[in-house]
Coordinates of C-alpha atoms in Angstrom, one line a residue:
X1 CA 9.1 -16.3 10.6
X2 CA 10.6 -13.1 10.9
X3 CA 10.8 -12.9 15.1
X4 CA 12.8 -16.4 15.1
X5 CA 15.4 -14.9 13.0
X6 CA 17.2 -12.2 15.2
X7 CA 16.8 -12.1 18.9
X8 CA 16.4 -8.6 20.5
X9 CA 19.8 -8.7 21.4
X10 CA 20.8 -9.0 18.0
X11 CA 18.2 -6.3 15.9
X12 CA 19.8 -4.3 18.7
X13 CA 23.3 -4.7 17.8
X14 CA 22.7 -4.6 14.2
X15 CA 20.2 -1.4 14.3
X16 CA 21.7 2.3 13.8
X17 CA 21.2 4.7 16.3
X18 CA 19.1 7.6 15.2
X19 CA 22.0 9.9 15.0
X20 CA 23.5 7.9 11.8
X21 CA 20.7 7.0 10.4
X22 CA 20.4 8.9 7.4
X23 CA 18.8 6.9 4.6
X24 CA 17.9 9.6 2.0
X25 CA 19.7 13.2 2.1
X26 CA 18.2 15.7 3.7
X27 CA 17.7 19.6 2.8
X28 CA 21.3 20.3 4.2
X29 CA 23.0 17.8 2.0
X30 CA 23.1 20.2 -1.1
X31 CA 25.4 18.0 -3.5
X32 CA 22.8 15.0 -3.1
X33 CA 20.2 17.6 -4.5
X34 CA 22.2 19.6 -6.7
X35 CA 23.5 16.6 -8.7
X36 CA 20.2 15.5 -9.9
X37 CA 19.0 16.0 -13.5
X38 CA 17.8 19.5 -14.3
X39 CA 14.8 18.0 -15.9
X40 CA 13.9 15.8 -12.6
X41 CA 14.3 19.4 -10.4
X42 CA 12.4 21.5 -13.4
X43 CA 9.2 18.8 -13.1
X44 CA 9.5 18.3 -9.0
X45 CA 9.3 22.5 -8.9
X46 CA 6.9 22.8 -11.3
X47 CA 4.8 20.8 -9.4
X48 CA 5.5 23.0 -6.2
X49 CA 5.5 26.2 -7.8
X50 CA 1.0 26.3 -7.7
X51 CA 1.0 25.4 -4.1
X52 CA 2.9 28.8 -3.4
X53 CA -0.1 30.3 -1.0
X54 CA -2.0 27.1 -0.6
X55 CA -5.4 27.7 0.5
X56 CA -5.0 24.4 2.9
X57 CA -8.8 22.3 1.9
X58 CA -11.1 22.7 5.3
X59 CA -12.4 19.4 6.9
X60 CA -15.1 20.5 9.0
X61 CA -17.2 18.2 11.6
X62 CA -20.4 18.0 9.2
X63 CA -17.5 17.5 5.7
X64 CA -16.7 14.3 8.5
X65 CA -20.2 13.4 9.0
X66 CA -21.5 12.7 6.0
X67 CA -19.9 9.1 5.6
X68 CA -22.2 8.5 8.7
X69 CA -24.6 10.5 7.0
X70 CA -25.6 9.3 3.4
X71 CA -22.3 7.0 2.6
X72 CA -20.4 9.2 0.6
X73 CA -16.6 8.3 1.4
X74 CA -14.9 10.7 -1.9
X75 CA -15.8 14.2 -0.5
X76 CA -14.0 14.0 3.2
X77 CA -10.6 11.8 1.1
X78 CA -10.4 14.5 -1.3
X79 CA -9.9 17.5 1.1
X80 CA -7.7 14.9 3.6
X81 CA -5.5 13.7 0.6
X82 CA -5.2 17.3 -1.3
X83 CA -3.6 18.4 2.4
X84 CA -1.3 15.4 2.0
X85 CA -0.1 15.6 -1.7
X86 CA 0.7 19.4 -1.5
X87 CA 2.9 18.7 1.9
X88 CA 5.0 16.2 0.0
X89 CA 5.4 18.2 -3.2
X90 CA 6.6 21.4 -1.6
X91 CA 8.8 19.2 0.5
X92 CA 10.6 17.8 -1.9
X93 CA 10.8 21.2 -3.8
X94 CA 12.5 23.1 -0.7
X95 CA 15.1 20.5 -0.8
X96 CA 16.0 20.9 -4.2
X97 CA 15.6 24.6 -4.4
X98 CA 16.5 25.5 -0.3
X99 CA 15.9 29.2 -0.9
X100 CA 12.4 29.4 1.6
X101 CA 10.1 29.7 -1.2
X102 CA 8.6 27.2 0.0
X103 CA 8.9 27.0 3.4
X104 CA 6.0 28.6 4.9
X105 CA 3.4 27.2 2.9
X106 CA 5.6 23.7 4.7
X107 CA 4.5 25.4 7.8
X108 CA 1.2 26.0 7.2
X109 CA 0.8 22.5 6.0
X110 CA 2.2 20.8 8.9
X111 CA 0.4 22.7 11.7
X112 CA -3.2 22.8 9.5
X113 CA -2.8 18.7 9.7
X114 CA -1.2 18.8 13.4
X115 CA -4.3 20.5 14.2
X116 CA -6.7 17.6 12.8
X117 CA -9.1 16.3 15.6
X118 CA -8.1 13.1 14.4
X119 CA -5.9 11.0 11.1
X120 CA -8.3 8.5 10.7
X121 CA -10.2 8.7 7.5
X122 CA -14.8 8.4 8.4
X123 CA -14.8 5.3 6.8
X124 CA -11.9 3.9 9.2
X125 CA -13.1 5.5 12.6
X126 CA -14.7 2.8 14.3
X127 CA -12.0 0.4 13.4
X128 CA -11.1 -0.2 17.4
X129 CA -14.3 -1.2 19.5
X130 CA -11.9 -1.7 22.4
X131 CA -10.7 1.8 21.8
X132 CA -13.4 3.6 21.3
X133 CA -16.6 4.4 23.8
X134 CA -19.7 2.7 22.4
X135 CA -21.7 5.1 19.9
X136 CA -25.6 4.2 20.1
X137 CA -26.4 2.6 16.9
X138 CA -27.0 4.7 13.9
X139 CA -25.7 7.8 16.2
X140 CA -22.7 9.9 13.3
X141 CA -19.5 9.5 14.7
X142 CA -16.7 12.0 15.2
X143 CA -13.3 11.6 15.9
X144 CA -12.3 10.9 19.2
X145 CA -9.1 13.0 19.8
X146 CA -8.2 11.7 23.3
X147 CA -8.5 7.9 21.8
X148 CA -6.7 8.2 18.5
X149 CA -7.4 5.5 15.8
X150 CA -4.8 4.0 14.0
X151 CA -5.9 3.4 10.6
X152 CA -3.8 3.1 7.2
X153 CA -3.8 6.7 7.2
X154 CA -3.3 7.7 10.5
X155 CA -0.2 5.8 9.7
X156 CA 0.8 7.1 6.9
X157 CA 0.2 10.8 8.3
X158 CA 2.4 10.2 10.7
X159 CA 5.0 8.9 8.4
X160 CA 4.7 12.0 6.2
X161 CA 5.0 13.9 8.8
X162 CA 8.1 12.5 10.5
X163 CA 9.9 12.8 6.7
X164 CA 9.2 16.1 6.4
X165 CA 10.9 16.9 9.7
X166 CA 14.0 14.2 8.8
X167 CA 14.5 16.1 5.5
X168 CA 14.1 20.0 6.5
X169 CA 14.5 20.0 10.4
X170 CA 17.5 22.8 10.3
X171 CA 15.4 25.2 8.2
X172 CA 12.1 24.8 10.4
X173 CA 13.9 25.2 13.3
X174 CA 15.4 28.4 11.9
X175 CA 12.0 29.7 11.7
X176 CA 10.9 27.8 15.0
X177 CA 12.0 24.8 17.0
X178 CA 8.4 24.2 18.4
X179 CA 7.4 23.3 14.5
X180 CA 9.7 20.1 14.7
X181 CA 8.6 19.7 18.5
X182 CA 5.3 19.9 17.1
X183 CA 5.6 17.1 14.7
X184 CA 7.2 14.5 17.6
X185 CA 4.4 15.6 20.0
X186 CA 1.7 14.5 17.8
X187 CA 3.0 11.5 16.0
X188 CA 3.9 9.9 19.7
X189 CA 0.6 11.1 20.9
X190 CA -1.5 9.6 17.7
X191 CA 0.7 6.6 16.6
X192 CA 3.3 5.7 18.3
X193 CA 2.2 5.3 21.9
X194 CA -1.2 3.8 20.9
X195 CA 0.8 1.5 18.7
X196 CA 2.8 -0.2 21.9
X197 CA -0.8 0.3 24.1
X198 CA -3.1 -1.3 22.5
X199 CA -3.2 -4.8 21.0
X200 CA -6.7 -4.8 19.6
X201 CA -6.1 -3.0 16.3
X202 CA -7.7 -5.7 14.0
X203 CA -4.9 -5.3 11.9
X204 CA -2.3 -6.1 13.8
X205 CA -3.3 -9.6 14.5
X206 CA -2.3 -9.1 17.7
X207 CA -5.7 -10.3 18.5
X208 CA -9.0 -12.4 16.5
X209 CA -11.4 -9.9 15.6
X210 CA -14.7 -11.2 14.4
X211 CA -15.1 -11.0 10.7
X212 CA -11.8 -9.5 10.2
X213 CA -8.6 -11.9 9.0
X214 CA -5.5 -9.9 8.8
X215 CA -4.6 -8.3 4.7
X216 CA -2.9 -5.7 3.6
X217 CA -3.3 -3.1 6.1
X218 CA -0.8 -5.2 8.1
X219 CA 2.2 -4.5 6.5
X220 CA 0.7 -1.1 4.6
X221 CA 0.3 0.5 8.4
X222 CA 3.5 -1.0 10.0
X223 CA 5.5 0.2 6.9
X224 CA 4.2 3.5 8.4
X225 CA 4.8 3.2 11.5
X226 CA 8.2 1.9 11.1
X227 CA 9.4 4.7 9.5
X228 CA 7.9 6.7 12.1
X229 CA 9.8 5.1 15.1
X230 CA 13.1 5.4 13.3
X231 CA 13.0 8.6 12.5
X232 CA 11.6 10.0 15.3
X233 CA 12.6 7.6 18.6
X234 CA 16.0 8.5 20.2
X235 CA 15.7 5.4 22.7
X236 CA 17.9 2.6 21.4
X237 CA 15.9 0.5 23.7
X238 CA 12.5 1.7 22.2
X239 CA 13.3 1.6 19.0
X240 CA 14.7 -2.2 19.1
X241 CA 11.1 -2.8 20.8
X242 CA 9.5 -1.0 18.4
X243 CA 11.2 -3.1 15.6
X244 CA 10.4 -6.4 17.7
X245 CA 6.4 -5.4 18.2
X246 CA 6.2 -4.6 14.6
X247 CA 8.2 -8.0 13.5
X248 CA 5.5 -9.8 15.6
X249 CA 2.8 -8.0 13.8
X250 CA 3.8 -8.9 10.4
X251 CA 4.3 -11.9 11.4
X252 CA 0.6 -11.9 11.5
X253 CA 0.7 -11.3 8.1
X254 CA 3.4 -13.7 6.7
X255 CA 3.0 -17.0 8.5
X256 CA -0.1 -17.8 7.1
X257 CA 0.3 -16.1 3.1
X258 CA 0.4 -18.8 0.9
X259 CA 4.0 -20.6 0.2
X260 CA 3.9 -19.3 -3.9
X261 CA 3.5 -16.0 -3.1
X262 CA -0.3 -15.5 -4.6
X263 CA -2.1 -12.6 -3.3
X264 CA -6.2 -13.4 -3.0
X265 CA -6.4 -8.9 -2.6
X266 CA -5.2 -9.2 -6.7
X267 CA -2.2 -6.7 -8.3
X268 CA -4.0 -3.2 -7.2
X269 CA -3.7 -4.4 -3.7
X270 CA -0.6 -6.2 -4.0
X271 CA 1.3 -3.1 -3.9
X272 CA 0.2 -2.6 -0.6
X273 CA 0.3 -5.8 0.4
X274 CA 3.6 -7.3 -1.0
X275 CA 4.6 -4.0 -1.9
X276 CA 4.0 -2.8 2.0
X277 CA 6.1 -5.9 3.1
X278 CA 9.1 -4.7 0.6
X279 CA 8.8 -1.1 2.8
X280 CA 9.1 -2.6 5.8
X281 CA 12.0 -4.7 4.9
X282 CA 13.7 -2.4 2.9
X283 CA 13.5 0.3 5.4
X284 CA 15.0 -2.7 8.3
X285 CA 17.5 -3.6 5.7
X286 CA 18.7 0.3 5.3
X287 CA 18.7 1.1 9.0
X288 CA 20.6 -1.5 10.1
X289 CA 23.7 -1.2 7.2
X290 CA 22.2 -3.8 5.5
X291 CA 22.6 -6.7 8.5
X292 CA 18.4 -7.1 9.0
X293 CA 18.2 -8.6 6.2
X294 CA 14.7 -10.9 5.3
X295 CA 14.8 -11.2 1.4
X296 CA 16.2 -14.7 1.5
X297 CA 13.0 -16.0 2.9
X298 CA 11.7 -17.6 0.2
X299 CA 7.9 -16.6 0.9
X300 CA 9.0 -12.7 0.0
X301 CA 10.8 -13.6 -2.9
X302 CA 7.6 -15.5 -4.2
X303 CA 5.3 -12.7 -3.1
X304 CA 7.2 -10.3 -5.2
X305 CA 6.9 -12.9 -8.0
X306 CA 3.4 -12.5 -8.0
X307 CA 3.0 -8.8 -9.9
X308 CA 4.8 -10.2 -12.6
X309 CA 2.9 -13.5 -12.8
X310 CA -0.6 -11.5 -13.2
X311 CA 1.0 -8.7 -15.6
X312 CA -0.8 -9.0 -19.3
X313 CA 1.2 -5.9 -20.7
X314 CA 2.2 -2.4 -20.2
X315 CA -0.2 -1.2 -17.3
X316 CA -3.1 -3.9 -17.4
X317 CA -2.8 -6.6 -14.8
X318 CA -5.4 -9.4 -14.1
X319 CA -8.1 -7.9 -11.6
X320 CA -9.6 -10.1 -9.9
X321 CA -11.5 -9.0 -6.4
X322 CA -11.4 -5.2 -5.6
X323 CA -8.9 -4.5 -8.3
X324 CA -8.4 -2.5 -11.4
X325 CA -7.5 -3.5 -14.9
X326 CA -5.1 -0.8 -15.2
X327 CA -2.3 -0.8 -12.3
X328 CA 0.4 2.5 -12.1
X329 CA 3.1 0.1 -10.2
X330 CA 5.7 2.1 -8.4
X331 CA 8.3 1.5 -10.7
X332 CA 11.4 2.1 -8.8
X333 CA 10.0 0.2 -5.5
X334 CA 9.6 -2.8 -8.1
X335 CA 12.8 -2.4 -9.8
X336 CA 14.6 -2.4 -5.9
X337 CA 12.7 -5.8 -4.6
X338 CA 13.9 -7.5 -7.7
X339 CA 17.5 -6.5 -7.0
X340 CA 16.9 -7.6 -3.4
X341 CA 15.6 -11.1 -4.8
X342 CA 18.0 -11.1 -7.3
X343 CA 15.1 -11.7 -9.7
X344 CA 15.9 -10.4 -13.7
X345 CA 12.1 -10.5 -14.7
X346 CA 11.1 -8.3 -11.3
X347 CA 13.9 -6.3 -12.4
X348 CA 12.7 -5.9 -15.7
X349 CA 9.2 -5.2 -15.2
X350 CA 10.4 -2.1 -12.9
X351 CA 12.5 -0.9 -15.6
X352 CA 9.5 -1.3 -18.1
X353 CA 7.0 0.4 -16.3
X354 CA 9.8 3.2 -15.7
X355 CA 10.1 3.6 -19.2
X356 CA 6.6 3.5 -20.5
X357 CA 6.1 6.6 -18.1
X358 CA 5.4 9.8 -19.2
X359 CA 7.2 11.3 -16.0
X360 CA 9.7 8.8 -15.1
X361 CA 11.6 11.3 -12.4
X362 CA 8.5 11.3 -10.8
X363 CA 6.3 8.2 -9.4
X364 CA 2.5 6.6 -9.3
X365 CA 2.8 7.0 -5.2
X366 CA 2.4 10.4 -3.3
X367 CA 4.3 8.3 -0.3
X368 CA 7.2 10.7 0.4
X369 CA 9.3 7.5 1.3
X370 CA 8.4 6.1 -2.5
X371 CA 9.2 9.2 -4.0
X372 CA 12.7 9.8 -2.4
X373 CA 13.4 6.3 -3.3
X374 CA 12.3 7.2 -6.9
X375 CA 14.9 9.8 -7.1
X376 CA 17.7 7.9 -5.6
X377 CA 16.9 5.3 -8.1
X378 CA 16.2 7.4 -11.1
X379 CA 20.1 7.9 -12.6
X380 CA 20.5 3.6 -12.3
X381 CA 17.3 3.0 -13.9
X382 CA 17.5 5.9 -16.6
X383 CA 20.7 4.5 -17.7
X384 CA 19.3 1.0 -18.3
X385 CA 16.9 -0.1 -21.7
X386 CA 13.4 -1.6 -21.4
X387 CA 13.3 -5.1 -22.0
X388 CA 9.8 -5.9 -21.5
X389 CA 9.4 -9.8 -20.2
X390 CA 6.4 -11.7 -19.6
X391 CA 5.9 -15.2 -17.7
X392 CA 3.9 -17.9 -20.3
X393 CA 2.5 -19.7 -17.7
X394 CA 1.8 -19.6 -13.6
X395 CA -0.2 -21.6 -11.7
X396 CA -0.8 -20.2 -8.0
X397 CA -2.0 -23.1 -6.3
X398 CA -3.0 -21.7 -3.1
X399 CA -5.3 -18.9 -4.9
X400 CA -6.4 -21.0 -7.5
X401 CA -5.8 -18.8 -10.2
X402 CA -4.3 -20.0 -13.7
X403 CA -2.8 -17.4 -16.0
X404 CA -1.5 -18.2 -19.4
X405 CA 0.0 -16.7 -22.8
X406 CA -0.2 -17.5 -26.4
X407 CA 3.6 -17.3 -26.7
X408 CA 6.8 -17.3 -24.3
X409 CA 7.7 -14.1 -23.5
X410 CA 5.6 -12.0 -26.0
X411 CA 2.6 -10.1 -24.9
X412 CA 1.2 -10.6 -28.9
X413 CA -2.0 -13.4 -29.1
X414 CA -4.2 -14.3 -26.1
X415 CA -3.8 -14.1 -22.8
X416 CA -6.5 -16.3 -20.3
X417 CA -6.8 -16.0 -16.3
X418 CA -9.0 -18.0 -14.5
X419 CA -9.6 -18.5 -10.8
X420 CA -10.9 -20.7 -8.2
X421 CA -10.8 -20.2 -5.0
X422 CA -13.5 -19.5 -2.4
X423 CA -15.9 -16.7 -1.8
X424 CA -14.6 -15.1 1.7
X425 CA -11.2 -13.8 0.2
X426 CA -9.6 -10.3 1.4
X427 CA -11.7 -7.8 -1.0
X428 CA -13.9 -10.6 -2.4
X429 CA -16.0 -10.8 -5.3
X430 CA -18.5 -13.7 -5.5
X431 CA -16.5 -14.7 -8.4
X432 CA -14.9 -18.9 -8.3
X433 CA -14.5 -20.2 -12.1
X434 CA -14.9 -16.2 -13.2
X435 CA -11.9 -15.9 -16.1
X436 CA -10.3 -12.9 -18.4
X437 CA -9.8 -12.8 -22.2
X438 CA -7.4 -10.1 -23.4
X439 CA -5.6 -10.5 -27.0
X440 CA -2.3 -8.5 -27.9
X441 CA -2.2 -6.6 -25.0
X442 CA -6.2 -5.5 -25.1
X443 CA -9.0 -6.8 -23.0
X444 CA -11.5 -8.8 -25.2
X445 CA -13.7 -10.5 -22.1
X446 CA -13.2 -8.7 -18.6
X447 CA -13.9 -8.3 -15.1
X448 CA -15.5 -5.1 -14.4
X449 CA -14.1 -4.3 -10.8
X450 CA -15.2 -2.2 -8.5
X451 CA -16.6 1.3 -8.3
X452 CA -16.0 3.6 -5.7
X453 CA -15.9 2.8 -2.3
X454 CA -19.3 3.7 -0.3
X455 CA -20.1 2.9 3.1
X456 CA -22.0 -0.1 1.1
X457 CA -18.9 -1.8 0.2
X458 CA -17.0 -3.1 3.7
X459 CA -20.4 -3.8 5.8
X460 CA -23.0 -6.1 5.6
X461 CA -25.0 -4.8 2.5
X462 CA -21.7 -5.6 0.6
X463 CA -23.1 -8.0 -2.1
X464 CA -26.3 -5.8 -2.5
X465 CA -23.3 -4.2 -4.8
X466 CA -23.6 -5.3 -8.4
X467 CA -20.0 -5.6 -9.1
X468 CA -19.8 -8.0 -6.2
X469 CA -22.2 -10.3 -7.3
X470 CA -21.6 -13.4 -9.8
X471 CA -24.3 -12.1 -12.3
X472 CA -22.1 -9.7 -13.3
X473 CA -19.0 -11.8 -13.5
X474 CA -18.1 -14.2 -16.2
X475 CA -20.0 -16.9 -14.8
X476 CA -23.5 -18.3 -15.1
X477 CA -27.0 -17.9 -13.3
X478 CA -28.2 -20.9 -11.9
X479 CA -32.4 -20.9 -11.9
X480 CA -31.9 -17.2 -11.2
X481 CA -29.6 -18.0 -8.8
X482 CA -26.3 -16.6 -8.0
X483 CA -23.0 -17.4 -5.9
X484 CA -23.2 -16.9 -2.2
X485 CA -20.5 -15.3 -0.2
X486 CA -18.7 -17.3 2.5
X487 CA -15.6 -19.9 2.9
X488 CA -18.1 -22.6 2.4
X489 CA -19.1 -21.4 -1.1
X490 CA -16.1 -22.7 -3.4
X491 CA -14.9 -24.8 -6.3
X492 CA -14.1 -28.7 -6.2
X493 CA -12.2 -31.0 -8.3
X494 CA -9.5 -28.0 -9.0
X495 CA -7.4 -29.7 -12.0
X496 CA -4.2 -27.3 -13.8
X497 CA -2.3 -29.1 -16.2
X498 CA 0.4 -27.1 -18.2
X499 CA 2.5 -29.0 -21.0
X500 CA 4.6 -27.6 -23.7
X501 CA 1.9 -26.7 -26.1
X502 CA -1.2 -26.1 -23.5
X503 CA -2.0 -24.7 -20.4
X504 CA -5.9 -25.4 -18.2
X505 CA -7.7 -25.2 -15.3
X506 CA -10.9 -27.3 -14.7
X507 CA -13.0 -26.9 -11.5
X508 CA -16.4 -27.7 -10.6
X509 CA -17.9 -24.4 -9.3
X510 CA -21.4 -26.2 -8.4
X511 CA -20.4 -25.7 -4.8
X512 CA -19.7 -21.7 -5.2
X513 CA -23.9 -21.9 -5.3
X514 CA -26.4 -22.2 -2.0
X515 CA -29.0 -25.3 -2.3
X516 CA -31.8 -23.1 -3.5
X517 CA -29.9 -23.1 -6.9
X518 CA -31.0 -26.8 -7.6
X519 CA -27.9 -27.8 -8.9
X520 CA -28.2 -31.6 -8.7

C-alpha cells in the first residue's frame, strides 16, 4: 500500500537531504522562539524552572528486577519516564530562554540515559527470542547491552534523544562536541543498526511470531525510528533505505486494518495506533517538501475517522478492550490529520479538545515531536472557536461495534455502544455483545477497563484478570460460565440497521461461550 506508491528512486528524489531539513526551529532560530505568546514561554519555563539541579531518578539492576521478581511493572516506568519528561521540559525551556540555565542539567540528562545498560522497559525485554540468548526459565532477566532490544521505548528514547541534539546541537557543542557525538553513537548503536539487522522484531511484521499479530507498536515504534534516521543519518542512500524498510514495515500494519478505519485496540490506543500512523506520515510528508505524501489513501482518512466516531463528549470516549473512559487526545496532532484529510469534524474535535484544556500551549503527550508540533500549531488553533460536533450514528463493520446518539450533533440524551466482534482482538477483553450507556455527556452503564499493567496482563494468566473476564462486563453468566478467549469464541447473525429515527445492532453471542456453558 504504501511501498507500491514511490519507487526508491523516487522517495529519493523527493526526500531532503539532512542539511535542509529543518522541520521545527531549533535553539539558534531566536525569532521562531521569541515570537511566541508570553503566556505559552511563562507556562513551558515554569515547568523547567524545578528541574534546575535535577537529582536524575537511579535505575539500578535489582529497581530492573523486580518485574521478573514479583510483577510490579509502575516502580522501574516511573524512574525511566521521570528521566524522560524532565529532558524534554528543560529542552524546550533552553530554546525559548537560550541563556544556559538550563543547559547543564540537558547534559546531565542526556549522558545519565546514554549511560542506561539498555532502553527497553522489564516488561519489554524479552520481546526478541532471536535476539536474545536463551534465559533458563523463571531465571530474572537483565538487559543485554551488546544485543539491544527495540521496544516502543527504546524507540522513542532514541527519538528524544536525536530532538534534543536537532534543537540545541550549537550550544552542546559549545560546551562539548563529544555530547552530540555521544547521542549519534548510541542511537545507531541501540536503534538504528539493529533496526536494518534484524527482521525478527515481532513488531515489525517482518516475520510471523507465534501469538503475536502486528498492533500499534508498528507504527508507534517506526514513528520513532523515523524521526531518528532523519535527523540523525547523513547518507542520502541510507536514509531513502531507511524510509523504504520502514514503509515495508507499516505496511505490515496497513494492509490488513480494516477498510472503515475501526480500531479493535479502542480510542486510548488509537492514538498510538492511528495516531502513530499520522507521525509517520506527517513526518514523510514534512521531509520531503510535502511530495511523500499518503493522506489520500482512503484507509488513513477512515482511520482518523475513527476517534471521532467513538467520542461521547468532552474527554470520554467508548472504551472498549484495554482502554480508558476518559482519553487526553493530543489536540494539535488531531487538529493537523483533519487538515491533511481535509475532514471539518477531525478538525473540530482538535479544536475542541484544545479549548476545553486547562493548558492549551501545552499538550497530553510528553513526545518532544508532539509538543513542538503543539506550539507551531498553537497561534492557528488559538485564533479559531470551539465548535464541538458529534457523529449520530457509525457502524464499523469490520469491528463490529455500533455507536449511536439521541440527537444529530448534540452530545444531550443517550448515547449507546455496542460491540461484536471476536475474543482474540489486540488488547482483548472477553467482551462480544458487551455495550455502554452514557446520558448527556455522563456514563450511566460502563465498561470498567483495565487496571494497571502487571506482568499478569500480556502472558498467559491474562484472563485470571477480573477486568478481562465477561463476568465483569455487561454481559451474562451462562450456568456459571463465562466467555472464552480465542478467534473461535465470537458473535453470529451480526444484524445493524440504522434509519432516520433508530439505530441497532443484534448478534447472537451464544458462540462467544465454550460447550461446557450448555447453551443449546
Amino acid at each position: 500500500m504504501l511501498t507500491g506508491t514511490y519507487s526508491e528512486n523516487e522517495l529519493k528524489a523527493r526526500l531532503l537531504p539532512l542539511e535542509s531539513y529543518h522541520p521545527y526551529p531549533t535553539v539558534a532560530d531566536r525569532p521562531a522562539w521569541k515570537q511566541l505568546p508570553e503566556k505559552v514561554k511563562a507556562a513551558h519555563l515554569e515547568q523547567a524552572e524545578p528541574l534546575t539541579g535535577y537529582d536524575w531518578p537511579s535505575l539500578p539492576a535489582t529497581l530492573f528486577l523486580e518485574y521478573s521478581r514479583t510483577g510490579n511493572r509502575d516502580h522501574y516506568e516511573e524512574a525511566y519516564f521521570n528521566r524522560r519528561i524532565a529532558l524534554c521540559k528543560l529542552a524546550l525551556a533552553e530554546c525559548i530562554e537560550d541563556r544556559g540555565r538550563f543547559l547543564d542539567d540537558i547534559i546531565n540528562g542526556v549522558w545519565t540515559i546514554c549511560e542506561e545498560s539498555g532502553w527497553a522497559i522489564p516488561a519489554h525485554n524479552r520481546i526478541h527470542p532471536a535476539n536474545i540468548r536463551a534465559i533458563p526459565p523463571g531465571q530474572p532477566a537483565l538487559p543485554e547491552f551488546s544485543r539491544p532490544v527495540i521496544d516502543l521505548f527504546a524507540c522513542e528514547t532514541g527519538a528524544l534523544l536525536a530532538w534534543v541534539r536537532y534543537l540545541l546541537q550549537p550550544r552542546l557543542d559549545a560546551v562539548s562536541p563529544l555530547i552530540s557525538e555521544r547521542i549519534v553513537h548510541e542511537v545507531k548503536t541501540r536503534i538504528l543498526q539493529p533496526y536494518f539487522e534484524h527482521d525478527g522484531f515481532w513488531w515489525m511484521g517482518f516475520e510471523a511470531v507465534a501469538n503475536h499479530h502486528v498492533n500499534n507498536w508498528n507504527p508507534w515504534c517506526n514513528s520513532n525510528c523515523l524521526a531518528a534516521f532523519l535527523l540523525l543519518e547523513p547518507d542520502p542512500e541510507k536514509r531513502v533505505k531507511a524510509v523504504s524498510r520502514i514503509l515495508q514495515s507499516l505496511d505490515s500494519f496497513l494492509e490488513p486494518y480494516p477498510a472503515d478505519g475501526g480500531c479493535d485496540e479502542g480510542a486510548t490506543y488509537w492514538q498510538r495506533a492511528a495516531g502513530s500512523l499520522f507521525d509517520c506520515l506527517e513526518t514523510l510528508y514534512g521531509a520531503s517538501a510535502g511530495k511523500i505524501n499518503f493522506f489520500g489513501l482512503p484507509v488513513v482518512a477512515e482511520m482518523g475517522r475513527y476517534i471521532y466516531r467513538v467520542h461521547i463528549k468532552d474527554n470520554y470516549f467508548v472504551n472498549f478492550a484495554d482502554g480508558s473512559p476518559k482519553v487526553e487526545i493530543i489536540a494539535s496532532r488531531v487538529y493537523r490529520y483533519g487538515q491533511r484529510i481535509a475532514d471539518p469534524q477531525l478538525i473540530s474535535l482538535g479544536l475542541a479538545a484544545f479549548h476545553a484544556s486547562a493548558n492549551p500551549f501545552l499538550t497530553a503527550s510528553h513526545t518532544l515531536q508532539h509538543r513542538l508540533l503543539n506550539l507551531q500549531l498553537y497561534p492557528e488553533m488559538a485564533a479559531q472557536p470551539a465548535q464541538p460536533r458529534y457523529s449520530q450514528d457509525s457502524w464499523l463493520e469490520n469491528i463490529e461495534v455500533m455507536t449511536a446518539r439521541a440527537y444529530p450533533d448534540r452530545a444531550e440524551g443517550f448515547f449507546v455502544a455496542v460491540k461484536g466482534g471476536h475474543n482474540f482482538e489486540s488488547h482483548n477483553h472477553n467482551d462480544v455483545g458487551s455495550f455502554l450507556v452514557y446520558f448527556d455527556g455522563q456514563p450511566v452503564l460502563i465498561d470498567v477497563g483495565v487496571g494497571n499493567y502487571t506482568a499478569k496482563t500480556f502472558s498467559p494468566d491474562r484472563y485470571t484478570i477480573w477486568t478481562m473476564q465477561s463476568a465483569f462486563h455487561n454481559l451474562p453468566l451462562v450456568n456459571g460460565v463465562q466467555q472464552k478467549d480465542g478467534r473461535e469464541f465470537h458473535g453470529t447473525g451480526v444484524a445493524y440497521h440504522q434509519s432516520t429515527g433508530e439505530a441497532s445492532l443484534s448478534l447472537d453471542i451464544a458462540g462467544a461461550y465454550p460447550p461446557e456453558a450448555g447453551i443449546a
